[in-house]
Short mmCIF file of C-alpha atoms in Angstrom, two decimals:
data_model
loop_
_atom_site.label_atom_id
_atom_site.label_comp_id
_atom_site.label_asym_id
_atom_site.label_seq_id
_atom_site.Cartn_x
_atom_site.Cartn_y
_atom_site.Cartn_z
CA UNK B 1212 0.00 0.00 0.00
CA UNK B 1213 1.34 3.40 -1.09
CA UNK B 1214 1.97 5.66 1.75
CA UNK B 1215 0.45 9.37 2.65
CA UNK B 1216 3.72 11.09 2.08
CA UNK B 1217 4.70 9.31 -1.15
CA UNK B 1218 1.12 9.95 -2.55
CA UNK B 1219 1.83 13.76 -1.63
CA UNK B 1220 4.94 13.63 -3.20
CA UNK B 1221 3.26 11.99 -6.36
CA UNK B 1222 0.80 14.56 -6.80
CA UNK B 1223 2.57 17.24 -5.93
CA UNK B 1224 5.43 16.38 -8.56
CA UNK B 1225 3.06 15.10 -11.04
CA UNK B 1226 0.99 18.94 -10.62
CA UNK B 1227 4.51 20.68 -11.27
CA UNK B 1228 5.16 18.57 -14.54
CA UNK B 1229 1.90 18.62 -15.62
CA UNK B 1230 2.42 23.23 -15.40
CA UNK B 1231 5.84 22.76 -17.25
CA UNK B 1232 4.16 20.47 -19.97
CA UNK B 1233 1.41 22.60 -20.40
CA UNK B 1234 3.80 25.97 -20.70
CA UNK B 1235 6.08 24.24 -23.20
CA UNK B 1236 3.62 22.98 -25.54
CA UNK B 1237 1.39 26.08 -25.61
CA UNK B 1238 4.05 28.34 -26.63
CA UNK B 1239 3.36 28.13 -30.56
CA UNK B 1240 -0.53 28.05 -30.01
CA UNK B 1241 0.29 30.97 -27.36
CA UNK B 1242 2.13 32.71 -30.83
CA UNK B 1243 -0.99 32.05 -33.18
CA UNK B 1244 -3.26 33.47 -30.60
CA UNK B 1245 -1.38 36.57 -30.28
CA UNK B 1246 -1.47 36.71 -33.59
CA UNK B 1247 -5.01 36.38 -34.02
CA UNK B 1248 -5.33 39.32 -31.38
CA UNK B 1249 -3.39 41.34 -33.02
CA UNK B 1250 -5.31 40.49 -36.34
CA UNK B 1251 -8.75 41.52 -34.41
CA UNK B 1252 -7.60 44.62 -32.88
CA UNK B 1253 -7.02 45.97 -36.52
CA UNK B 1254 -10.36 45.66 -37.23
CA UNK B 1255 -10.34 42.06 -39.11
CA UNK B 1256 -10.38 43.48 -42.28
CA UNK B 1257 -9.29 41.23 -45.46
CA UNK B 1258 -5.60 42.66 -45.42
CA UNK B 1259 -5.06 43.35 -42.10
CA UNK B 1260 -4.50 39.07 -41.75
CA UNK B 1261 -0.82 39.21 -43.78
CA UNK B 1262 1.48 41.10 -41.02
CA UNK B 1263 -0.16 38.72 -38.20
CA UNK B 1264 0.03 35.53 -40.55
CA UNK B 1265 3.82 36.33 -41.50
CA UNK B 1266 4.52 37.11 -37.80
CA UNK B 1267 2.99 33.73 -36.37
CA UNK B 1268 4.71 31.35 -39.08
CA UNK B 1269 7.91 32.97 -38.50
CA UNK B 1270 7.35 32.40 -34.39
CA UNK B 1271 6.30 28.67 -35.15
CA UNK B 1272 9.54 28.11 -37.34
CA UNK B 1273 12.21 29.82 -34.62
CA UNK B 1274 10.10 28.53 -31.54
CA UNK B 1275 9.74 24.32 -33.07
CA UNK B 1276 13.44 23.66 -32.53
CA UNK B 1277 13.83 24.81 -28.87
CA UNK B 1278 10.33 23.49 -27.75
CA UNK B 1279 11.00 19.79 -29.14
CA UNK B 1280 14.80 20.19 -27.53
CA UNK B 1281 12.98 21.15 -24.11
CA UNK B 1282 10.56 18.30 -24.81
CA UNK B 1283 13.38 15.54 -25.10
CA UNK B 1284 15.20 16.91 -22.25
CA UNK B 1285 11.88 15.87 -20.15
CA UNK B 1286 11.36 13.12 -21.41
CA UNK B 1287 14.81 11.79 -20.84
CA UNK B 1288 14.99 13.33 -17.16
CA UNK B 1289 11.54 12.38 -15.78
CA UNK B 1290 11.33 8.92 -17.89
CA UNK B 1291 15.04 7.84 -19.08
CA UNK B 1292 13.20 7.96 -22.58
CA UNK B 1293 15.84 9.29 -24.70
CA UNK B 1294 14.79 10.27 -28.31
CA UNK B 1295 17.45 11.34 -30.51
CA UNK B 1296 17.42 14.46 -31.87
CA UNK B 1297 18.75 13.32 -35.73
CA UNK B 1298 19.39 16.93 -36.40
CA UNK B 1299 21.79 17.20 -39.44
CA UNK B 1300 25.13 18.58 -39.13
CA UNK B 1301 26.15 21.22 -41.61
CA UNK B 1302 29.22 20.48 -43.86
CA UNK B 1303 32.83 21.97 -44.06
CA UNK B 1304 33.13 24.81 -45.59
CA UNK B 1305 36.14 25.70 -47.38
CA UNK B 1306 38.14 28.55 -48.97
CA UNK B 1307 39.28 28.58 -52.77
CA UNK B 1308 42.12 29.99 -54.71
CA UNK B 1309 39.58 32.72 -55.34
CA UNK B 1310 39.46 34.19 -51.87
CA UNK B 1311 35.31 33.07 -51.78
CA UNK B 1312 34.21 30.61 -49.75
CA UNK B 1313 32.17 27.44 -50.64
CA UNK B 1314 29.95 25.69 -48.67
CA UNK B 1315 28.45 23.18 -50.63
CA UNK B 1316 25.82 24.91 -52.32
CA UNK B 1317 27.09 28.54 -53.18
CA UNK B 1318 29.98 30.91 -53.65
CA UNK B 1319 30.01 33.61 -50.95
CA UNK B 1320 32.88 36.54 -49.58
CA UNK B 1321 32.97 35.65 -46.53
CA UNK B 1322 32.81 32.14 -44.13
CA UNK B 1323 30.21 33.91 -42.09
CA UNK B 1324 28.00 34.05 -45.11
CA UNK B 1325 28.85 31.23 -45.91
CA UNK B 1326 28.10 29.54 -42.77
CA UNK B 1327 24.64 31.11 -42.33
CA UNK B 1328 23.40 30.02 -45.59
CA UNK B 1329 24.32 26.64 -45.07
CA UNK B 1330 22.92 27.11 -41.84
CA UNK B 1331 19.46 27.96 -43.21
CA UNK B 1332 19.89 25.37 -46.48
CA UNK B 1333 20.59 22.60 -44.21
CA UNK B 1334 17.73 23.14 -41.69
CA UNK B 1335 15.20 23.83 -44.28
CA UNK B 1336 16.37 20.29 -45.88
CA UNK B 1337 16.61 18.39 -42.39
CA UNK B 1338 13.19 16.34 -42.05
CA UNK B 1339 14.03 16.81 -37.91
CA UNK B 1340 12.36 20.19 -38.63
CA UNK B 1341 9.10 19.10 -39.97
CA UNK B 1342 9.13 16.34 -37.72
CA UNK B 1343 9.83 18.89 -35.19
CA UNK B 1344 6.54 21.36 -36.44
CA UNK B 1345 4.50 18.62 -36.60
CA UNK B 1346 4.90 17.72 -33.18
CA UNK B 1347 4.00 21.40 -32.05
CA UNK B 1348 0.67 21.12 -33.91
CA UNK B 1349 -0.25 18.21 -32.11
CA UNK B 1350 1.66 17.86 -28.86
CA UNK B 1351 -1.14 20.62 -27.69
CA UNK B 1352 -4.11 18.78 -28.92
CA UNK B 1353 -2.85 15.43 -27.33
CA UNK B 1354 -0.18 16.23 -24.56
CA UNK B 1355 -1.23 19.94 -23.64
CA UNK B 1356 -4.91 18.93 -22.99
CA UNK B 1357 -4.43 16.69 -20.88
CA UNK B 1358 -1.57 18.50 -18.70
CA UNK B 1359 -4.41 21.18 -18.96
CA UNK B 1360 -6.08 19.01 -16.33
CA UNK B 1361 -5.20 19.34 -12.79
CA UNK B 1362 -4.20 23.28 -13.55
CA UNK B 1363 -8.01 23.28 -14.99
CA UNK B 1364 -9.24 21.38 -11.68
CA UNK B 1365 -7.19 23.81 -9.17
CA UNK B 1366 -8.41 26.66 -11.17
CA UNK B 1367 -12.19 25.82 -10.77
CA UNK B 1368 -11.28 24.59 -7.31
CA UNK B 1369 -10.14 28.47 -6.22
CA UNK B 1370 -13.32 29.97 -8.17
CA UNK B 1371 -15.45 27.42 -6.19
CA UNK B 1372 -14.27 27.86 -2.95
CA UNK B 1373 -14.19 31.82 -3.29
CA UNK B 1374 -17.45 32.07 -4.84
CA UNK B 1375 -19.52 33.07 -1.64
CA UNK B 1376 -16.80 35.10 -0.20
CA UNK B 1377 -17.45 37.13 -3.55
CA UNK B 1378 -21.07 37.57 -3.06
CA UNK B 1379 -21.93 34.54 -5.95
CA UNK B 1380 -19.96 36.17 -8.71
CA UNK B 1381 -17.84 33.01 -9.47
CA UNK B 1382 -19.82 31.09 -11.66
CA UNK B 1383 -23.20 33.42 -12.76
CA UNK B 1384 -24.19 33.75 -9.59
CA UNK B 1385 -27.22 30.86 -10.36
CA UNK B 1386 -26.69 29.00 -7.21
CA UNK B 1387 -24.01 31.35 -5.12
CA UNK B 1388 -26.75 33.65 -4.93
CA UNK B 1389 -28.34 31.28 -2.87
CA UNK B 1390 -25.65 30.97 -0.29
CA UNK B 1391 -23.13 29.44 -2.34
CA UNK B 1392 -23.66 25.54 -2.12
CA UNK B 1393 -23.49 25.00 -5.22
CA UNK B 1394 -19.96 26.80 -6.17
CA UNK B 1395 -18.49 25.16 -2.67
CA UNK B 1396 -19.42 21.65 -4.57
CA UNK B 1397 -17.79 22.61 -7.82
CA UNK B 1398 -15.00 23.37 -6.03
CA UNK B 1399 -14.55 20.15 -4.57
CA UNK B 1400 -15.40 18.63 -7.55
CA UNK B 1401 -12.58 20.49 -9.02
CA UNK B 1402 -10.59 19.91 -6.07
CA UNK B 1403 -10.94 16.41 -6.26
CA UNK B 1404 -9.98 16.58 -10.37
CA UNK B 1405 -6.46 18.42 -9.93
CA UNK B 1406 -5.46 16.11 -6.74
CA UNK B 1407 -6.53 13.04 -9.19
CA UNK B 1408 -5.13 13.58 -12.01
CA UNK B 1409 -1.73 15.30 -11.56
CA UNK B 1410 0.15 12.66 -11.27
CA UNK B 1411 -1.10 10.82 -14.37
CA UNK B 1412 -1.39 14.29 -16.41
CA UNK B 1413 2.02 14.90 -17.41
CA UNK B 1414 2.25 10.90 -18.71
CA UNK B 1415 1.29 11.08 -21.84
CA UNK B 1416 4.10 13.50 -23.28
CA UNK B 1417 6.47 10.28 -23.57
CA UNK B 1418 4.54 8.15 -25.87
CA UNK B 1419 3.25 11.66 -28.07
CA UNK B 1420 6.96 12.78 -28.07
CA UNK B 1421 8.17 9.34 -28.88
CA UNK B 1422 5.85 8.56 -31.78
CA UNK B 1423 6.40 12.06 -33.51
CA UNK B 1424 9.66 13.04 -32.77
CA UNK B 1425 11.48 9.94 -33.30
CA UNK B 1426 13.50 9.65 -36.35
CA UNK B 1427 10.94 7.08 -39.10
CA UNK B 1428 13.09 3.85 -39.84
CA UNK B 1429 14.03 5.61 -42.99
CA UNK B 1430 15.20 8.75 -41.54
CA UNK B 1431 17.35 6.57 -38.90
CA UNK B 1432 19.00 4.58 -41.55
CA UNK B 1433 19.52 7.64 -43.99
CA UNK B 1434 21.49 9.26 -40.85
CA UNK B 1435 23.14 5.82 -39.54
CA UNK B 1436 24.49 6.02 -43.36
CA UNK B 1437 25.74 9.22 -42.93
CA UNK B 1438 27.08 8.71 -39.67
CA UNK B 1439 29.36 5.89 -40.88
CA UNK B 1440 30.39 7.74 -43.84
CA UNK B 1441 31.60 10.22 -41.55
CA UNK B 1442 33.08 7.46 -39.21
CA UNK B 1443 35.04 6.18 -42.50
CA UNK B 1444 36.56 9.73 -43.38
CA UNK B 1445 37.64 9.62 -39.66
CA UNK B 1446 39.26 6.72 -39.66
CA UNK B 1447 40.86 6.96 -43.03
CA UNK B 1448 42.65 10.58 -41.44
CA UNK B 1449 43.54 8.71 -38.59
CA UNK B 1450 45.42 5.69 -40.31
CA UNK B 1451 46.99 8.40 -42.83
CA UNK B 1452 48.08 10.65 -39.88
CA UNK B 1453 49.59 7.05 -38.18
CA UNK B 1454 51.48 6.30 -41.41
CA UNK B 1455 52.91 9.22 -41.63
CA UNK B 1456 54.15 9.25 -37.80
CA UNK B 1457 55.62 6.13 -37.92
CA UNK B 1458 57.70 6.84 -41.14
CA UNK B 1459 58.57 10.22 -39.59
CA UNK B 1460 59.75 8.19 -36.44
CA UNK B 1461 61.88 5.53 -38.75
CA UNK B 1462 63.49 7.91 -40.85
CA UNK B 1463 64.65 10.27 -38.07
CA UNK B 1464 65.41 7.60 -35.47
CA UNK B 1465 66.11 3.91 -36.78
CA UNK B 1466 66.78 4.85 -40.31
CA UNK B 1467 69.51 7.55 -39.43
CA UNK B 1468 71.33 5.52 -36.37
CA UNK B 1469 71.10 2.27 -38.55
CA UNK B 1470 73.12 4.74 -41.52
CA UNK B 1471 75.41 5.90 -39.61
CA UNK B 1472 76.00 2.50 -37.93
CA UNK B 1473 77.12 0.98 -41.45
CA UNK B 1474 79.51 4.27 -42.01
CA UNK B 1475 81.30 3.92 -38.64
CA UNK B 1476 81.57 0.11 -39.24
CA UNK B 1477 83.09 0.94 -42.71
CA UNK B 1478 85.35 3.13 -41.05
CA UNK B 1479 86.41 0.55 -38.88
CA UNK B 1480 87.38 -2.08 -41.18
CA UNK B 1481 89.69 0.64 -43.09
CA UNK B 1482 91.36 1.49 -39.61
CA UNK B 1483 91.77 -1.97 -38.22
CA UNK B 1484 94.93 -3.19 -39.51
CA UNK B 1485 96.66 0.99 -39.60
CA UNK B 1486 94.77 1.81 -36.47
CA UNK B 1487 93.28 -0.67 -34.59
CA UNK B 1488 92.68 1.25 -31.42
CA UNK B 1489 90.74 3.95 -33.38
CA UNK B 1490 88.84 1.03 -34.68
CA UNK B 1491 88.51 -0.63 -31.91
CA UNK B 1492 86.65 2.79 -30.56
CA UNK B 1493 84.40 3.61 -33.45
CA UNK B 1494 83.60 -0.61 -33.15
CA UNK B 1495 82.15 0.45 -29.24
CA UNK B 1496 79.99 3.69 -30.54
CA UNK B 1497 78.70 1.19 -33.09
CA UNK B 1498 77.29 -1.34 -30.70
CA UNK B 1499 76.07 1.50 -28.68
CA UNK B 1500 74.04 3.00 -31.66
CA UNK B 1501 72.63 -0.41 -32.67
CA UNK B 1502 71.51 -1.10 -28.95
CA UNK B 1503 69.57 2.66 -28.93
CA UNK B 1504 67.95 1.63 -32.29
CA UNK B 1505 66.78 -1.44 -31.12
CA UNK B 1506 65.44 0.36 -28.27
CA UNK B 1507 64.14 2.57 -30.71
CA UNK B 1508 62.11 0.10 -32.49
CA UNK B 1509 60.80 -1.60 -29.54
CA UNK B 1510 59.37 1.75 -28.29
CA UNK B 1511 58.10 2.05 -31.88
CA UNK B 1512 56.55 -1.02 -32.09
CA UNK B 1513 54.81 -0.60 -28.53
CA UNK B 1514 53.29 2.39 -30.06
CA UNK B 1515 51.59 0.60 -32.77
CA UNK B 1516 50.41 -2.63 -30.96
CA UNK B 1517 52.04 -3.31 -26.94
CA UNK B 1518 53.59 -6.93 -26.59
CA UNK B 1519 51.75 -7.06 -23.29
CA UNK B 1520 48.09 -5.99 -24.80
CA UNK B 1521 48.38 -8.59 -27.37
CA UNK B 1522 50.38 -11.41 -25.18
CA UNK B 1523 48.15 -10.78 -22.26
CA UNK B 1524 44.93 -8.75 -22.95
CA UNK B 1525 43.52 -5.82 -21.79
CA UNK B 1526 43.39 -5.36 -17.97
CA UNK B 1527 47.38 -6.82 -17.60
CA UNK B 1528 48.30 -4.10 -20.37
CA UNK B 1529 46.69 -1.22 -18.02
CA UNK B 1530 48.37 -2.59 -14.88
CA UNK B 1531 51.42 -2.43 -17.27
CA UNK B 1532 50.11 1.44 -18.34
CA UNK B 1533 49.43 2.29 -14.40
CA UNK B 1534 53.41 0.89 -13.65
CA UNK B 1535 54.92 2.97 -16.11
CA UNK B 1536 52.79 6.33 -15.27
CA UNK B 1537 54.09 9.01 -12.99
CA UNK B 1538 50.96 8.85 -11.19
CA UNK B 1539 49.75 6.93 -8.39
CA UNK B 1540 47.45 4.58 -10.65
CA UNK B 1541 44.85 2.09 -9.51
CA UNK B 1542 43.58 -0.24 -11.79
CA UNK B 1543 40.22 -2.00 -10.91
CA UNK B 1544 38.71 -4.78 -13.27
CA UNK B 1545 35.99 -7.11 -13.77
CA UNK B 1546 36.78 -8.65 -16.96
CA UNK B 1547 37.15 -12.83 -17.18
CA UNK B 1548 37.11 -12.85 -20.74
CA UNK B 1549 39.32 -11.12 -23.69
CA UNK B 1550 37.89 -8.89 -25.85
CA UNK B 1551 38.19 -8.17 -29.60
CA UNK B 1552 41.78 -6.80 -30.47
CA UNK B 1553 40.86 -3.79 -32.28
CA UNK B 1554 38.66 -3.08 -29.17
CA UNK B 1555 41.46 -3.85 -26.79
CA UNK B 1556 43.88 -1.77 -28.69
CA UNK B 1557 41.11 1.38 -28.64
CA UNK B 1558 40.06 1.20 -25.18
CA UNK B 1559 44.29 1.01 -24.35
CA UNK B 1560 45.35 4.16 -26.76
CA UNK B 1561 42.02 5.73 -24.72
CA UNK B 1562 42.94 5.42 -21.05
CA UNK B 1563 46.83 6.02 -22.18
CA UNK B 1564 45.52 9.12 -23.68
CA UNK B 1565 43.44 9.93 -20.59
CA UNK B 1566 46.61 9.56 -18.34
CA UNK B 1567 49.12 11.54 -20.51
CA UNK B 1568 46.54 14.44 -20.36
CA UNK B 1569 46.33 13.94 -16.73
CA UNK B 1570 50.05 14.78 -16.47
CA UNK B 1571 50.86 16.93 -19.30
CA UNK B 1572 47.76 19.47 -18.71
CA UNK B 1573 45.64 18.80 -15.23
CA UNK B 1574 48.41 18.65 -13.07
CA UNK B 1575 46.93 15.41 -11.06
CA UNK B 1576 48.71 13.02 -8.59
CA UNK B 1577 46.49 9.91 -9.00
CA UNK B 1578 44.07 8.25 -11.34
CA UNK B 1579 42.10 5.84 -11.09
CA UNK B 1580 40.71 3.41 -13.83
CA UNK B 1581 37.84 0.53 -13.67
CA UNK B 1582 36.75 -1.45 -15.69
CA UNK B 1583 33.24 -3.17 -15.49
CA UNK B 1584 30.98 -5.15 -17.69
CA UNK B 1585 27.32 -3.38 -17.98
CA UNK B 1586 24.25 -4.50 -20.40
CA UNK B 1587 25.71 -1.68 -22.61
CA UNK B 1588 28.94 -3.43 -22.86
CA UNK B 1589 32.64 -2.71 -21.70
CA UNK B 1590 32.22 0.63 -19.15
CA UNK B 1591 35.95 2.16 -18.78
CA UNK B 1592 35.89 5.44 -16.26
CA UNK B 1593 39.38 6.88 -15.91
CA UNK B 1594 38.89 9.69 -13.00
CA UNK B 1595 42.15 12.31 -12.25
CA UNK B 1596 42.23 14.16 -9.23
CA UNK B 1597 43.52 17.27 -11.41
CA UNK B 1598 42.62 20.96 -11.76
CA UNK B 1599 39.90 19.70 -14.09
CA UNK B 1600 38.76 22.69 -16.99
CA UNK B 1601 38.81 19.51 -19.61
CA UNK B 1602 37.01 20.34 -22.97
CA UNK B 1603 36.61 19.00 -25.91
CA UNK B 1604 38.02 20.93 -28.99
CA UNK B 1605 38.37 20.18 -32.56
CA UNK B 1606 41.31 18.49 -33.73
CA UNK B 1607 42.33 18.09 -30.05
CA UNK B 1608 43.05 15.04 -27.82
CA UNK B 1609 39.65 13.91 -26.50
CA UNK B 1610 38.50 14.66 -29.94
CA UNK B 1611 40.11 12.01 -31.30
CA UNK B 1612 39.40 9.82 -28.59
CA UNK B 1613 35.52 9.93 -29.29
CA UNK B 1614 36.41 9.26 -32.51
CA UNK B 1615 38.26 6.77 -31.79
CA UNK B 1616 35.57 4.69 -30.02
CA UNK B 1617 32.64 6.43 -32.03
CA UNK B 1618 34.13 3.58 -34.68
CA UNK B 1619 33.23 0.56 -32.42
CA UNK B 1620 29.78 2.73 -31.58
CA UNK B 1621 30.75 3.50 -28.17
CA UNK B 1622 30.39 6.67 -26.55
CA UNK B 1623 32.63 9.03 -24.16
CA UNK B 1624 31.34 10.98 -21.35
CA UNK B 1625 33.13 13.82 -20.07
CA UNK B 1626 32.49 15.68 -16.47
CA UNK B 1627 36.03 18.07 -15.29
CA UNK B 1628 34.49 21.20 -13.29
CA UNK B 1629 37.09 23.83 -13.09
CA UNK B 1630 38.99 22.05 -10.04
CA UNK B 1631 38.47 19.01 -10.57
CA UNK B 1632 38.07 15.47 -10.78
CA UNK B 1633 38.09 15.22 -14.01
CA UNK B 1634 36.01 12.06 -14.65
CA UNK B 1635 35.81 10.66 -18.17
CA UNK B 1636 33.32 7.36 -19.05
CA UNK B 1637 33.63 5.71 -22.52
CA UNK B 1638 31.17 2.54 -22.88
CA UNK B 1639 31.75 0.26 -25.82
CA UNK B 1640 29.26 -1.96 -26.91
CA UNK B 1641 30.33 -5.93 -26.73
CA UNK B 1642 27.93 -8.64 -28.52
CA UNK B 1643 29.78 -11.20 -26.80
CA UNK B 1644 28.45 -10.25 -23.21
#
């Protein structure tokens, strides 16, 4: 059996929800209604309805994209519903040899021209904006009439009770006249209305937001497309940028110490019998050069793909991460099985990533990593006790990291207050849970 002050607390919080619901999806009706007033007050003539008409579509259009973000932001706090958004991304846009900029669709002087009109092309284009004025012609009809409830209910409820303190003026006077029976009944009734339906009123927003704002099957797969075609650009520039760093790293490192260790043995042999003690010299700097290139190559070849991540998996190849960090490291795991190499080797190049920036930029003096297996899949949180201030930039280091996982589908949440911890959780999904 429910009890008192939980039942308070239902109603109460259900009333409140049900007054935020009804705000949010009245705005746009709130717009056409001004604009009707506005249309009347002219005098309703036949051309008097253009200004007003212009002035409500225009409100409907700017006011659709922030209601339906409010509306998912709801939904996912109050339910855990989360509806994605599917809200196209505009494109690069680039300079030419010309000095104009192109954006995809036109020629313009500057990139903030250019920008805004690909702004404008690609939202008039995205369906998530009709699916998003749809939803804020009927989310008022549906959603907003029944939120309308227990506001309704309290409303009558205060007209009811205050009808015979008002001399029967509340509702025509019929009955308050009379000494106000009648309107104390109503009030009850209405009373009884609000306190009954608030904490049902508010409900129906999930399923109306979830069967019109939701991408169509279509629309998902057109933007899962797109997504991967991104994801495949982004891994492409990552394996190119690789290549390139580890011929950089062979030809100024091996390559050079491995040249000059054939010229000083070539030396050597043409000294040995005239001047063996010279050769015998330039013989030592030659062992000591191929002993740094080896070392060289090992460090090399731990860059690409550790011995230790692909001798001993995952979790041993952190501890082996955590022992070679400057910080105090703790590594805590729940993982009995191994996992797919090329997710092994992201979720490693992630947390090393994680700890580098915890020593190059947040100053920290211990991490801590864990590793646990959720329904989602693989959960890694690596946590700093830095100055925190972490952000996400373009071409930066956590922006690679998302990308990094975004490959495997996984995700990479990021909390650093100025301060700190800095707390970052990347889930991969694992169909072998």
């Amino acid at each position: 059996m429910r009890q008192p002050g939980s039942w308070v607390t239902s109603v109460r919080v259900g009333f409140a929800r049900a007054c935020v619901v009804l705000v949010v999806v009245m705005l746009v009706p709130a717009v056409w209604a001004a604009a009707v007033t506005l249309w009347l007050w002219w005098g309703g003539n036949p051309w008097s309805w253009v200004a007003p008409f212009l002035w409500a579509g225009l409100g409907t259009f700017a006011l659709s994209r922030p209601v339906c973000r409010i509306v998912r932001s709801l939904v996912a706090r109050w339910t855990g519903t989360a509806i994605p958004a599917g809200y196209r991304e505009p494109g690069p846009v680039i300079q030419l040899s010309t000095g104009y900029w192109w954006n995809g669709h036109s020629y313009e002087r500057t990139a903030r021209d250019a920008h805004r009109d690909q702004r404008w092309r690609t939202r008039w284009h995205d369906p998530a904006t009709w699916r998003d004025l749809r939803f804020t012609a009927i989310a008022p009809l549906t959603a907003g009439v029944l939120a309308a409830v227990p506001p309704a209910g309290l409303a009558v409820a205060v007209l009811g009770f205050g009808g015979p303190a008002f001399g029967g003026l509340a509702f025509g006077g019929l009955a308050f006249g009379q000494g106000g029976s009648a309107a104390v009944l109503v009030g009850v009734l209405g009373l009884v209305v609000a306190v009954a339906a608030a904490p049902h009123a508010w409900r129906p927003l999930e399923p109306v937001a979830a069967r019109f704002l939701r991408p169509s099957p279509a629309m998902a797969l057109a933007d899962r497309v797109d997504e991967l075609t991104a994801q495949r650009a982004d891994v492409t520039v990552a394996q190119a940028a690789e290549i390139r760093r580890i011929e950089r790293d062979l030809h100024d490192g091996a390559q050079a110490r491995l040249v000059a260790l054939g010229l000083s043995l070539a030396t050597a042999e043409k000294l040995m019998d005239a001047h063996p003690d010279r050769a015998k010299a330039l013989l030592r700097e030659a062992r000591a050069g191929a002993a740094t290139s080896l070392t060289e190559l090992r460090d090399l070849v731990r860059g690409i793909s550790p011995p230790v991540l692909t001798e001993r998996g995952l979790v041993d190849a952190l501890r082996a991460l955590a022992l070679d960090s400057p910080l105090d490291t703790s590594v805590h795991a729940d993982l009995r099985t191994r996992l797919e190499p090329p997710i092994e080797a992201a979720v490693y190049f992630a947390v090393a990533e994680l700890l580098t920036n915890a020593v190059k930029h947040a100053d920290a003096d211990r991490a801590r990593i864990s590793l646990t297996r959720h329904d989602a899949g693989l959960v890694v949180e690596v946590e700093d006790d830095g100055r925190g201030g972490a952000r996400v930039r373009a071409g930066g280091g956590l922006a690679g990291l998302r990308r990094r996982l975004a490959v495997f589908d996984g995700t990479c949440g990021i909390t650093s207050p100025p301060g700190g911890p800095t707390r970052v959780t990347m889930v991969v999904p694992c169909a072998s849970w």
